[in-house]
C-alpha cells in the first residue's frame, strides 16, 4: 500500500555552486517535512471533523516520512537518478539543490515529488528569528513548494486558490508577524482546498491498509455523454480531472458498486476511483 514511509532525499547536482553546509540543508529539509506533515494532518482532521459521515469509512493513520535524509552528491544525470529511485519502488520526495530545470517535467505521477531548495546562507532558525523580508520570503516560498509538490504526491491536483494553485507559498505559515507587526506584503495563510483535503482523508497515505490493494477492481465503459464505472470493492470517491485541474469530485456515503456519470467526453481527461479499501484506480480514455 502507499501507506509505506515516504523516503526523503537531498540531491546535490554537479552544477551546485552553493557553499551551504549539508547539515544546514538537511536541517531545513527536516523542518520542512515536519511542517508539511503536521499541516496536512491538521487539514485532514479538520475535514473529517466537518464531514462526520465519512468517519466510519476511514481507518486513519499518521502520514509517515523517513526520519533520515538520503544524500546524492555530484549528480550529473538528474533524470537517470530519478529513474533509479523510481525503480526502487515506494514514494519519494527529492529536495534539489543545484541548477536543474524541472518546470517542464512532472514526477509525482511516478511516485516522486521534486522540490527546489531555497538558497540558505544561514541556519533556517536564525533566518526565521532575524532574517530579512527577502530571506523570510525565500524560506516561505520553499516550504510552499514542498506543500504543493507533496500535495501532488498524495493525490491532489491543481485548484484555483490555496496551496494547490500554481502560485502557492507558505510565507505566513512559516513566520507570520515579525516583532509583533505584520511583515510587508505577506500573503494570507495558505490552505488546502476541500477537494484535496477529501482526497487526503480518503486516500491510501493516511489510512491503514486493510484490503486487497493489488487487485484491480474497477471496470468501466465510456460513451459520448456518460461514463459507467463498476467497482467490486465499493466506490468511496470519484475524482474527475480536466488537464491538471479538478473538474468535479463525488463522495459516496453508501459505497455503491456501480455508478453512471453524466459527463461529456470532452469535459474530462482522467477519472480516479477510490474504493472502500482506500486504493486508487484510474479511468482513462
PDB file of C-alpha atoms in Angstrom:
ATOM      1  CA  UNK A   1       0.000   0.000   0.000  1.00  0.00           C
ATOM      2  CA  UNK A   2       1.015   3.637  -0.417  1.00  0.00           C
ATOM      3  CA  UNK A   3       0.863   3.937   3.364  1.00  0.00           C
ATOM      4  CA  UNK A   4       4.545   2.920   3.428  1.00  0.00           C
ATOM      5  CA  UNK A   5       7.018   5.504   4.683  1.00  0.00           C
ATOM      6  CA  UNK A   6       7.758   8.297   2.188  1.00  0.00           C
ATOM      7  CA  UNK A   7      11.517   8.443   1.593  1.00  0.00           C
ATOM      8  CA  UNK A   8      13.349  11.778   1.690  1.00  0.00           C
ATOM      9  CA  UNK A   9      16.356  12.672  -0.498  1.00  0.00           C
ATOM     10  CA  UNK A  10      18.769  15.596  -0.863  1.00  0.00           C
ATOM     11  CA  UNK A  11      20.101  15.895  -4.422  1.00  0.00           C
ATOM     12  CA  UNK A  12      23.285  17.952  -4.880  1.00  0.00           C
ATOM     13  CA  UNK A  13      23.946  18.398  -8.591  1.00  0.00           C
ATOM     14  CA  UNK A  14      27.381  18.812 -10.131  1.00  0.00           C
ATOM     15  CA  UNK A  15      26.354  22.367 -11.091  1.00  0.00           C
ATOM     16  CA  UNK A  16      25.597  23.205  -7.475  1.00  0.00           C
ATOM     17  CA  UNK A  17      27.784  26.155  -6.526  1.00  0.00           C
ATOM     18  CA  UNK A  18      26.292  26.713  -3.091  1.00  0.00           C
ATOM     19  CA  UNK A  19      28.681  26.889  -0.170  1.00  0.00           C
ATOM     20  CA  UNK A  20      25.910  25.923   2.235  1.00  0.00           C
ATOM     21  CA  UNK A  21      26.957  23.054   4.522  1.00  0.00           C
ATOM     22  CA  UNK A  22      24.958  19.881   4.020  1.00  0.00           C
ATOM     23  CA  UNK A  23      23.871  19.975   7.655  1.00  0.00           C
ATOM     24  CA  UNK A  24      22.062  23.295   7.076  1.00  0.00           C
ATOM     25  CA  UNK A  25      20.254  21.808   4.100  1.00  0.00           C
ATOM     26  CA  UNK A  26      19.263  18.597   5.894  1.00  0.00           C
ATOM     27  CA  UNK A  27      18.085  20.562   8.945  1.00  0.00           C
ATOM     28  CA  UNK A  28      15.913  22.724   6.687  1.00  0.00           C
ATOM     29  CA  UNK A  29      14.576  19.619   4.932  1.00  0.00           C
ATOM     30  CA  UNK A  30      13.623  18.023   8.251  1.00  0.00           C
ATOM     31  CA  UNK A  31      11.958  21.275   9.361  1.00  0.00           C
ATOM     32  CA  UNK A  32      10.026  21.447   6.085  1.00  0.00           C
ATOM     33  CA  UNK A  33       8.948  17.800   6.151  1.00  0.00           C
ATOM     34  CA  UNK A  34       7.723  18.066   9.747  1.00  0.00           C
ATOM     35  CA  UNK A  35       5.833  21.266   8.938  1.00  0.00           C
ATOM     36  CA  UNK A  36       4.246  19.717   5.846  1.00  0.00           C
ATOM     37  CA  UNK A  37       3.301  16.555   7.740  1.00  0.00           C
ATOM     38  CA  UNK A  38       1.688  18.471  10.618  1.00  0.00           C
ATOM     39  CA  UNK A  39      -0.128  20.843   8.263  1.00  0.00           C
ATOM     40  CA  UNK A  40      -1.584  18.041   6.136  1.00  0.00           C
ATOM     41  CA  UNK A  41      -2.507  16.043   9.236  1.00  0.00           C
ATOM     42  CA  UNK A  42      -4.366  19.052  10.682  1.00  0.00           C
ATOM     43  CA  UNK A  43      -6.072  19.652   7.319  1.00  0.00           C
ATOM     44  CA  UNK A  44      -7.372  16.080   7.271  1.00  0.00           C
ATOM     45  CA  UNK A  45      -8.505  16.169  10.897  1.00  0.00           C
ATOM     46  CA  UNK A  46     -10.426  19.397  10.263  1.00  0.00           C
ATOM     47  CA  UNK A  47     -12.017  17.961   7.127  1.00  0.00           C
ATOM     48  CA  UNK A  48     -13.165  14.806   8.934  1.00  0.00           C
ATOM     49  CA  UNK A  49     -14.498  16.896  11.834  1.00  0.00           C
ATOM     50  CA  UNK A  50     -16.648  18.857   9.368  1.00  0.00           C
ATOM     51  CA  UNK A  51     -17.739  15.717   7.472  1.00  0.00           C
ATOM     52  CA  UNK A  52     -18.518  13.248  10.253  1.00  0.00           C
ATOM     53  CA  UNK A  53     -20.496  10.991   7.918  1.00  0.00           C
ATOM     54  CA  UNK A  54     -17.307   9.681   6.285  1.00  0.00           C
ATOM     55  CA  UNK A  55     -15.561   8.778   9.542  1.00  0.00           C
ATOM     56  CA  UNK A  56     -16.926   5.220   9.559  1.00  0.00           C
ATOM     57  CA  UNK A  57     -15.321   4.534   6.166  1.00  0.00           C
ATOM     58  CA  UNK A  58     -11.833   5.620   7.236  1.00  0.00           C
ATOM     59  CA  UNK A  59      -9.005   3.790   9.005  1.00  0.00           C
ATOM     60  CA  UNK A  60      -6.844   6.786   9.931  1.00  0.00           C
ATOM     61  CA  UNK A  61      -3.100   6.700  10.414  1.00  0.00           C
ATOM     62  CA  UNK A  62      -0.475   9.438  10.525  1.00  0.00           C
ATOM     63  CA  UNK A  63       1.358  10.484   7.400  1.00  0.00           C
ATOM     64  CA  UNK A  64       4.839   8.990   7.663  1.00  0.00           C
ATOM     65  CA  UNK A  65       8.165  10.240   6.321  1.00  0.00           C
ATOM     66  CA  UNK A  66      11.576   8.617   6.694  1.00  0.00           C
ATOM     67  CA  UNK A  67      13.453  10.244   9.586  1.00  0.00           C
ATOM     68  CA  UNK A  68      16.767  10.112   7.704  1.00  0.00           C
ATOM     69  CA  UNK A  69      17.708  12.008   4.537  1.00  0.00           C
ATOM     70  CA  UNK A  70      19.483  10.122   1.748  1.00  0.00           C
ATOM     71  CA  UNK A  71      22.109  12.396   0.154  1.00  0.00           C
ATOM     72  CA  UNK A  72      23.125  12.148  -3.513  1.00  0.00           C
ATOM     73  CA  UNK A  73      26.284  14.188  -4.235  1.00  0.00           C
ATOM     74  CA  UNK A  74      27.710  15.455  -7.513  1.00  0.00           C
ATOM     75  CA  UNK A  75      24.725  14.347  -9.592  1.00  0.00           C
ATOM     76  CA  UNK A  76      25.282  14.872 -13.334  1.00  0.00           C
ATOM     77  CA  UNK A  77      22.314  12.894 -14.661  1.00  0.00           C
ATOM     78  CA  UNK A  78      19.281  14.036 -12.695  1.00  0.00           C
ATOM     79  CA  UNK A  79      16.775  12.158 -14.855  1.00  0.00           C
ATOM     80  CA  UNK A  80      18.840   8.993 -14.503  1.00  0.00           C
ATOM     81  CA  UNK A  81      18.909   9.359 -10.725  1.00  0.00           C
ATOM     82  CA  UNK A  82      15.131   9.752 -10.638  1.00  0.00           C
ATOM     83  CA  UNK A  83      14.742   6.662 -12.820  1.00  0.00           C
ATOM     84  CA  UNK A  84      16.876   4.674 -10.360  1.00  0.00           C
ATOM     85  CA  UNK A  85      14.896   5.977  -7.381  1.00  0.00           C
ATOM     86  CA  UNK A  86      11.649   5.134  -9.141  1.00  0.00           C
ATOM     87  CA  UNK A  87      12.910   1.608  -9.850  1.00  0.00           C
ATOM     88  CA  UNK A  88      13.301   1.058  -6.099  1.00  0.00           C
ATOM     89  CA  UNK A  89       9.537   1.436  -5.710  1.00  0.00           C
ATOM     90  CA  UNK A  90       7.709   3.279  -2.976  1.00  0.00           C
ATOM     91  CA  UNK A  91       7.200   7.037  -2.748  1.00  0.00           C
ATOM     92  CA  UNK A  92       9.892   9.682  -2.522  1.00  0.00           C
ATOM     93  CA  UNK A  93      10.468  13.413  -2.043  1.00  0.00           C
ATOM     94  CA  UNK A  94      13.655  14.756  -3.640  1.00  0.00           C
ATOM     95  CA  UNK A  95      14.867  18.155  -2.419  1.00  0.00           C
ATOM     96  CA  UNK A  96      17.041  19.604  -5.156  1.00  0.00           C
ATOM     97  CA  UNK A  97      19.998  21.939  -4.668  1.00  0.00           C
ATOM     98  CA  UNK A  98      21.541  22.985  -7.967  1.00  0.00           C
ATOM     99  CA  UNK A  99      20.812  24.243 -11.435  1.00  0.00           C
ATOM    100  CA  UNK A 100      18.367  21.775 -12.952  1.00  0.00           C
ATOM    101  CA  UNK A 101      15.255  22.993 -14.769  1.00  0.00           C
ATOM    102  CA  UNK A 102      12.317  20.783 -13.799  1.00  0.00           C
ATOM    103  CA  UNK A 103       9.490  23.098 -14.886  1.00  0.00           C
ATOM    104  CA  UNK A 104       8.533  21.029 -17.936  1.00  0.00           C
ATOM    105  CA  UNK A 105       8.669  17.650 -16.197  1.00  0.00           C
ATOM    106  CA  UNK A 106       6.188  16.115 -13.778  1.00  0.00           C
ATOM    107  CA  UNK A 107       7.432  13.355 -11.486  1.00  0.00           C
ATOM    108  CA  UNK A 108       4.698  12.976  -8.878  1.00  0.00           C
ATOM    109  CA  UNK A 109       2.728  10.642 -11.143  1.00  0.00           C
ATOM    110  CA  UNK A 110       5.601   8.176 -10.814  1.00  0.00           C
ATOM    111  CA  UNK A 111       5.800   8.296  -7.032  1.00  0.00           C
ATOM    112  CA  UNK A 112       8.367  11.103  -6.817  1.00  0.00           C
ATOM    113  CA  UNK A 113       7.941  14.728  -5.761  1.00  0.00           C
ATOM    114  CA  UNK A 114      10.760  17.128  -6.679  1.00  0.00           C
ATOM    115  CA  UNK A 115      11.182  20.297  -4.595  1.00  0.00           C
ATOM    116  CA  UNK A 116      13.753  23.010  -5.335  1.00  0.00           C
ATOM    117  CA  UNK A 117      15.508  24.202  -2.179  1.00  0.00           C
ATOM    118  CA  UNK A 118      15.846  27.938  -1.477  1.00  0.00           C
ATOM    119  CA  UNK A 119      19.306  29.435  -1.089  1.00  0.00           C
ATOM    120  CA  UNK A 120      20.335  29.334   2.560  1.00  0.00           C
ATOM    121  CA  UNK A 121      23.306  31.339   3.825  1.00  0.00           C
ATOM    122  CA  UNK A 122      22.447  30.743   7.487  1.00  0.00           C
ATOM    123  CA  UNK A 123      20.601  28.170   9.566  1.00  0.00           C
ATOM    124  CA  UNK A 124      16.850  28.361   8.992  1.00  0.00           C
ATOM    125  CA  UNK A 125      16.218  29.049  12.706  1.00  0.00           C
ATOM    126  CA  UNK A 126      18.441  32.113  12.543  1.00  0.00           C
ATOM    127  CA  UNK A 127      16.709  33.281   9.378  1.00  0.00           C
ATOM    128  CA  UNK A 128      13.272  32.840  10.938  1.00  0.00           C
ATOM    129  CA  UNK A 129      14.275  34.813  14.028  1.00  0.00           C
ATOM    130  CA  UNK A 130      16.216  37.680  12.459  1.00  0.00           C
ATOM    131  CA  UNK A 131      16.255  37.283   8.678  1.00  0.00           C
ATOM    132  CA  UNK A 132      15.376  39.993   6.195  1.00  0.00           C
ATOM    133  CA  UNK A 133      11.991  40.088   4.498  1.00  0.00           C
ATOM    134  CA  UNK A 134      13.576  38.679   1.327  1.00  0.00           C
ATOM    135  CA  UNK A 135      15.179  35.811   3.265  1.00  0.00           C
ATOM    136  CA  UNK A 136      11.922  35.012   5.025  1.00  0.00           C
ATOM    137  CA  UNK A 137      10.063  35.147   1.741  1.00  0.00           C
ATOM    138  CA  UNK A 138      12.569  32.707   0.218  1.00  0.00           C
ATOM    139  CA  UNK A 139      12.000  30.223   3.047  1.00  0.00           C
ATOM    140  CA  UNK A 140       8.234  30.653   2.787  1.00  0.00           C
ATOM    141  CA  UNK A 141       8.264  30.014  -0.933  1.00  0.00           C
ATOM    142  CA  UNK A 142      10.452  26.942  -0.385  1.00  0.00           C
ATOM    143  CA  UNK A 143       8.027  25.479   2.144  1.00  0.00           C
ATOM    144  CA  UNK A 144       5.130  26.388  -0.143  1.00  0.00           C
ATOM    145  CA  UNK A 145       6.772  24.491  -2.993  1.00  0.00           C
ATOM    146  CA  UNK A 146       7.138  21.451  -0.724  1.00  0.00           C
ATOM    147  CA  UNK A 147       3.475  21.617   0.338  1.00  0.00           C
ATOM    148  CA  UNK A 148       2.409  21.884  -3.308  1.00  0.00           C
ATOM    149  CA  UNK A 149       4.564  19.053  -4.668  1.00  0.00           C
ATOM    150  CA  UNK A 150       3.925  16.706  -1.738  1.00  0.00           C
ATOM    151  CA  UNK A 151       0.234  17.513  -2.173  1.00  0.00           C
ATOM    152  CA  UNK A 152       0.552  16.206  -5.730  1.00  0.00           C
ATOM    153  CA  UNK A 153       2.380  13.117  -4.440  1.00  0.00           C
ATOM    154  CA  UNK A 154      -0.545  12.386  -2.107  1.00  0.00           C
ATOM    155  CA  UNK A 155      -3.018  12.618  -4.977  1.00  0.00           C
ATOM    156  CA  UNK A 156      -4.041  16.288  -5.190  1.00  0.00           C
ATOM    157  CA  UNK A 157      -4.488  18.184  -8.458  1.00  0.00           C
ATOM    158  CA  UNK A 158      -4.419  21.909  -9.195  1.00  0.00           C
ATOM    159  CA  UNK A 159      -7.050  24.225  -7.753  1.00  0.00           C
ATOM    160  CA  UNK A 160      -7.805  27.906  -8.363  1.00  0.00           C
ATOM    161  CA  UNK A 161      -6.789  29.011  -4.865  1.00  0.00           C
ATOM    162  CA  UNK A 162      -4.640  27.880  -1.977  1.00  0.00           C
ATOM    163  CA  UNK A 163      -1.616  25.628  -1.854  1.00  0.00           C
ATOM    164  CA  UNK A 164      -2.592  23.651  -4.937  1.00  0.00           C
ATOM    165  CA  UNK A 165      -2.821  26.773  -7.087  1.00  0.00           C
ATOM    166  CA  UNK A 166       0.148  27.290  -9.392  1.00  0.00           C
ATOM    167  CA  UNK A 167       1.299  30.311  -7.384  1.00  0.00           C
ATOM    168  CA  UNK A 168       1.426  28.838  -3.895  1.00  0.00           C
ATOM    169  CA  UNK A 169       3.544  29.880  -0.933  1.00  0.00           C
ATOM    170  CA  UNK A 170       3.687  29.330   2.804  1.00  0.00           C
ATOM    171  CA  UNK A 171       5.123  32.628   3.977  1.00  0.00           C
ATOM    172  CA  UNK A 172       2.635  33.344   6.760  1.00  0.00           C
ATOM    173  CA  UNK A 173       2.668  29.696   7.786  1.00  0.00           C
ATOM    174  CA  UNK A 174       6.407  29.957   8.446  1.00  0.00           C
ATOM    175  CA  UNK A 175       6.666  33.136  10.449  1.00  0.00           C
ATOM    176  CA  UNK A 176       3.507  35.250  10.443  1.00  0.00           C
ATOM    177  CA  UNK A 177       4.285  38.504  12.223  1.00  0.00           C
ATOM    178  CA  UNK A 178       7.812  39.664  12.898  1.00  0.00           C
ATOM    179  CA  UNK A 179       8.493  41.560  16.140  1.00  0.00           C
ATOM    180  CA  UNK A 180       4.770  41.834  16.745  1.00  0.00           C
ATOM    181  CA  UNK A 181       3.956  43.605  13.495  1.00  0.00           C
ATOM    182  CA  UNK A 182       2.897  42.265  10.124  1.00  0.00           C
ATOM    183  CA  UNK A 183       5.698  41.770   7.630  1.00  0.00           C
ATOM    184  CA  UNK A 184       5.144  43.812   4.492  1.00  0.00           C
ATOM    185  CA  UNK A 185       3.416  42.067   1.575  1.00  0.00           C
ATOM    186  CA  UNK A 186       2.800  38.793   3.403  1.00  0.00           C
ATOM    187  CA  UNK A 187       0.147  36.721   1.655  1.00  0.00           C
ATOM    188  CA  UNK A 188      -2.701  35.071   3.626  1.00  0.00           C
ATOM    189  CA  UNK A 189      -2.030  31.804   5.422  1.00  0.00           C
ATOM    190  CA  UNK A 190      -2.115  29.028   2.809  1.00  0.00           C
ATOM    191  CA  UNK A 191      -4.731  26.307   2.806  1.00  0.00           C
ATOM    192  CA  UNK A 192      -5.594  23.067   1.061  1.00  0.00           C
ATOM    193  CA  UNK A 193      -8.883  23.231  -0.826  1.00  0.00           C
ATOM    194  CA  UNK A 194     -11.701  20.872   0.207  1.00  0.00           C
ATOM    195  CA  UNK A 195     -11.205  18.656  -2.844  1.00  0.00           C
ATOM    196  CA  UNK A 196      -7.570  17.995  -1.916  1.00  0.00           C
ATOM    197  CA  UNK A 197      -8.404  17.575   1.774  1.00  0.00           C
ATOM    198  CA  UNK A 198     -11.031  14.992   0.830  1.00  0.00           C
ATOM    199  CA  UNK A 199      -8.519  13.056  -1.287  1.00  0.00           C
ATOM    200  CA  UNK A 200      -6.020  13.022   1.563  1.00  0.00           C
ATOM    201  CA  UNK A 201      -8.672  11.880   4.057  1.00  0.00           C
ATOM    202  CA  UNK A 202      -9.920   9.060   1.814  1.00  0.00           C
ATOM    203  CA  UNK A 203      -6.632   8.072   0.207  1.00  0.00           C
ATOM    204  CA  UNK A 204      -4.029   5.404   0.897  1.00  0.00           C
ATOM    205  CA  UNK A 205      -1.397   7.581   2.616  1.00  0.00           C
ATOM    206  CA  UNK A 206      -3.491   8.459   5.666  1.00  0.00           C
ATOM    207  CA  UNK A 207      -5.403   5.191   6.024  1.00  0.00           C
ATOM    208  CA  UNK A 208      -4.201   1.793   7.195  1.00  0.00           C
ATOM    209  CA  UNK A 209      -4.141  -0.877   4.526  1.00  0.00           C
ATOM    210  CA  UNK A 210      -6.968  -3.310   5.138  1.00  0.00           C
ATOM    211  CA  UNK A 211      -7.821  -4.811   1.786  1.00  0.00           C
ATOM    212  CA  UNK A 212      -6.614  -6.399  -1.456  1.00  0.00           C
ATOM    213  CA  UNK A 213      -4.576  -3.397  -2.589  1.00  0.00           C
ATOM    214  CA  UNK A 214      -3.009  -5.069  -5.609  1.00  0.00           C
ATOM    215  CA  UNK A 215      -6.153  -6.469  -7.186  1.00  0.00           C
ATOM    216  CA  UNK A 216      -7.756  -4.427  -9.944  1.00  0.00           C
ATOM    217  CA  UNK A 217     -11.404  -3.977  -9.077  1.00  0.00           C
ATOM    218  CA  UNK A 218     -12.578  -1.208 -11.433  1.00  0.00           C
ATOM    219  CA  UNK A 219     -14.300  -1.853 -14.747  1.00  0.00           C
ATOM    220  CA  UNK A 220     -15.690   0.935 -16.900  1.00  0.00           C
ATOM    221  CA  UNK A 221     -17.403   1.801 -20.154  1.00  0.00           C
ATOM    222  CA  UNK A 222     -17.120   5.199 -21.837  1.00  0.00           C
ATOM    223  CA  UNK A 223     -19.663   6.753 -24.193  1.00  0.00           C
ATOM    224  CA  UNK A 224     -20.039  10.256 -25.607  1.00  0.00           C
ATOM    225  CA  UNK A 225     -22.114  11.574 -22.693  1.00  0.00           C
ATOM    226  CA  UNK A 226     -21.628   9.058 -19.868  1.00  0.00           C
ATOM    227  CA  UNK A 227     -19.035   7.010 -18.031  1.00  0.00           C
ATOM    228  CA  UNK A 228     -20.206   3.775 -16.414  1.00  0.00           C
ATOM    229  CA  UNK A 229     -17.981   2.587 -13.554  1.00  0.00           C
ATOM    230  CA  UNK A 230     -18.184  -0.685 -11.653  1.00  0.00           C
ATOM    231  CA  UNK A 231     -16.017  -1.483  -8.630  1.00  0.00           C
ATOM    232  CA  UNK A 232     -16.376  -4.772  -6.785  1.00  0.00           C
ATOM    233  CA  UNK A 233     -14.875  -3.312  -3.591  1.00  0.00           C
ATOM    234  CA  UNK A 234     -17.341  -0.402  -3.393  1.00  0.00           C
ATOM    235  CA  UNK A 235     -16.857   3.173  -4.568  1.00  0.00           C
ATOM    236  CA  UNK A 236     -15.940   5.717  -1.886  1.00  0.00           C
ATOM    237  CA  UNK A 237     -14.812   8.646  -4.009  1.00  0.00           C
ATOM    238  CA  UNK A 238     -14.639   9.648  -7.671  1.00  0.00           C
ATOM    239  CA  UNK A 239     -12.378  12.470  -8.850  1.00  0.00           C
ATOM    240  CA  UNK A 240     -12.867  13.975 -12.305  1.00  0.00           C
ATOM    241  CA  UNK A 241      -9.858  15.807 -13.756  1.00  0.00           C
ATOM    242  CA  UNK A 242      -9.502  18.056 -16.781  1.00  0.00           C
ATOM    243  CA  UNK A 243      -5.887  18.790 -17.684  1.00  0.00           C
ATOM    244  CA  UNK A 244      -4.184  19.044 -14.280  1.00  0.00           C
ATOM    245  CA  UNK A 245      -7.180  20.657 -12.543  1.00  0.00           C
ATOM    246  CA  UNK A 246     -10.217  19.308 -10.701  1.00  0.00           C
ATOM    247  CA  UNK A 247     -13.418  19.283 -12.734  1.00  0.00           C
ATOM    248  CA  UNK A 248     -15.571  17.628 -10.070  1.00  0.00           C
ATOM    249  CA  UNK A 249     -15.460  15.339  -7.042  1.00  0.00           C
ATOM    250  CA  UNK A 250     -18.159  12.933  -5.857  1.00  0.00           C
ATOM    251  CA  UNK A 251     -18.176  11.309  -2.402  1.00  0.00           C
ATOM    252  CA  UNK A 252     -20.446   8.277  -1.958  1.00  0.00           C
ATOM    253  CA  UNK A 253     -21.710   7.507   1.547  1.00  0.00           C
ATOM    254  CA  UNK A 254     -23.288   4.166   0.636  1.00  0.00           C
ATOM    255  CA  UNK A 255     -20.254   2.648  -1.170  1.00  0.00           C
ATOM    256  CA  UNK A 256     -22.114   1.654  -4.363  1.00  0.00           C
ATOM    257  CA  UNK A 257     -20.531  -0.981  -6.583  1.00  0.00           C
ATOM    258  CA  UNK A 258     -21.565   0.829  -9.757  1.00  0.00           C
ATOM    259  CA  UNK A 259     -22.282   4.405 -10.829  1.00  0.00           C
ATOM    260  CA  UNK A 260     -23.028   6.204 -14.077  1.00  0.00           C
ATOM    261  CA  UNK A 261     -21.526   9.668 -14.505  1.00  0.00           C
ATOM    262  CA  UNK A 262     -23.363  12.076 -16.780  1.00  0.00           C
ATOM    263  CA  UNK A 263     -20.424  13.900 -18.317  1.00  0.00           C
ATOM    264  CA  UNK A 264     -19.463  14.719 -21.874  1.00  0.00           C
ATOM    265  CA  UNK A 265     -16.300  13.072 -23.102  1.00  0.00           C
ATOM    266  CA  UNK A 266     -14.546  16.361 -23.858  1.00  0.00           C
ATOM    267  CA  UNK A 267     -15.066  17.580 -20.269  1.00  0.00           C
ATOM    268  CA  UNK A 268     -12.628  15.155 -18.672  1.00  0.00           C
ATOM    269  CA  UNK A 269      -9.173  13.685 -19.231  1.00  0.00           C
ATOM    270  CA  UNK A 270      -8.842  11.408 -16.196  1.00  0.00           C
ATOM    271  CA  UNK A 271     -11.201   9.883 -13.650  1.00  0.00           C
ATOM    272  CA  UNK A 272      -9.858   8.398 -10.422  1.00  0.00           C
ATOM    273  CA  UNK A 273     -11.814   5.889  -8.359  1.00  0.00           C
ATOM    274  CA  UNK A 274     -11.081   5.492  -4.622  1.00  0.00           C
ATOM    275  CA  UNK A 275     -12.505   2.210  -3.387  1.00  0.00           C
ATOM    276  CA  UNK A 276     -13.585   1.198   0.115  1.00  0.00           C
ATOM    277  CA  UNK A 277     -10.055  -0.063   0.872  1.00  0.00           C
ATOM    278  CA  UNK A 278      -8.565   3.368   0.010  1.00  0.00           C
ATOM    279  CA  UNK A 279      -6.931   2.094  -3.164  1.00  0.00           C
ATOM    280  CA  UNK A 280      -6.916   4.325  -6.241  1.00  0.00           C
ATOM    281  CA  UNK A 281      -7.517   3.214  -9.827  1.00  0.00           C
ATOM    282  CA  UNK A 282      -7.643   5.322 -12.981  1.00  0.00           C
ATOM    283  CA  UNK A 283     -10.252   5.531 -15.707  1.00  0.00           C
ATOM    284  CA  UNK A 284      -8.715   6.860 -18.929  1.00  0.00           C
ATOM    285  CA  UNK A 285      -9.920   7.253 -22.474  1.00  0.00           C
TER     286      UNK A 285
END
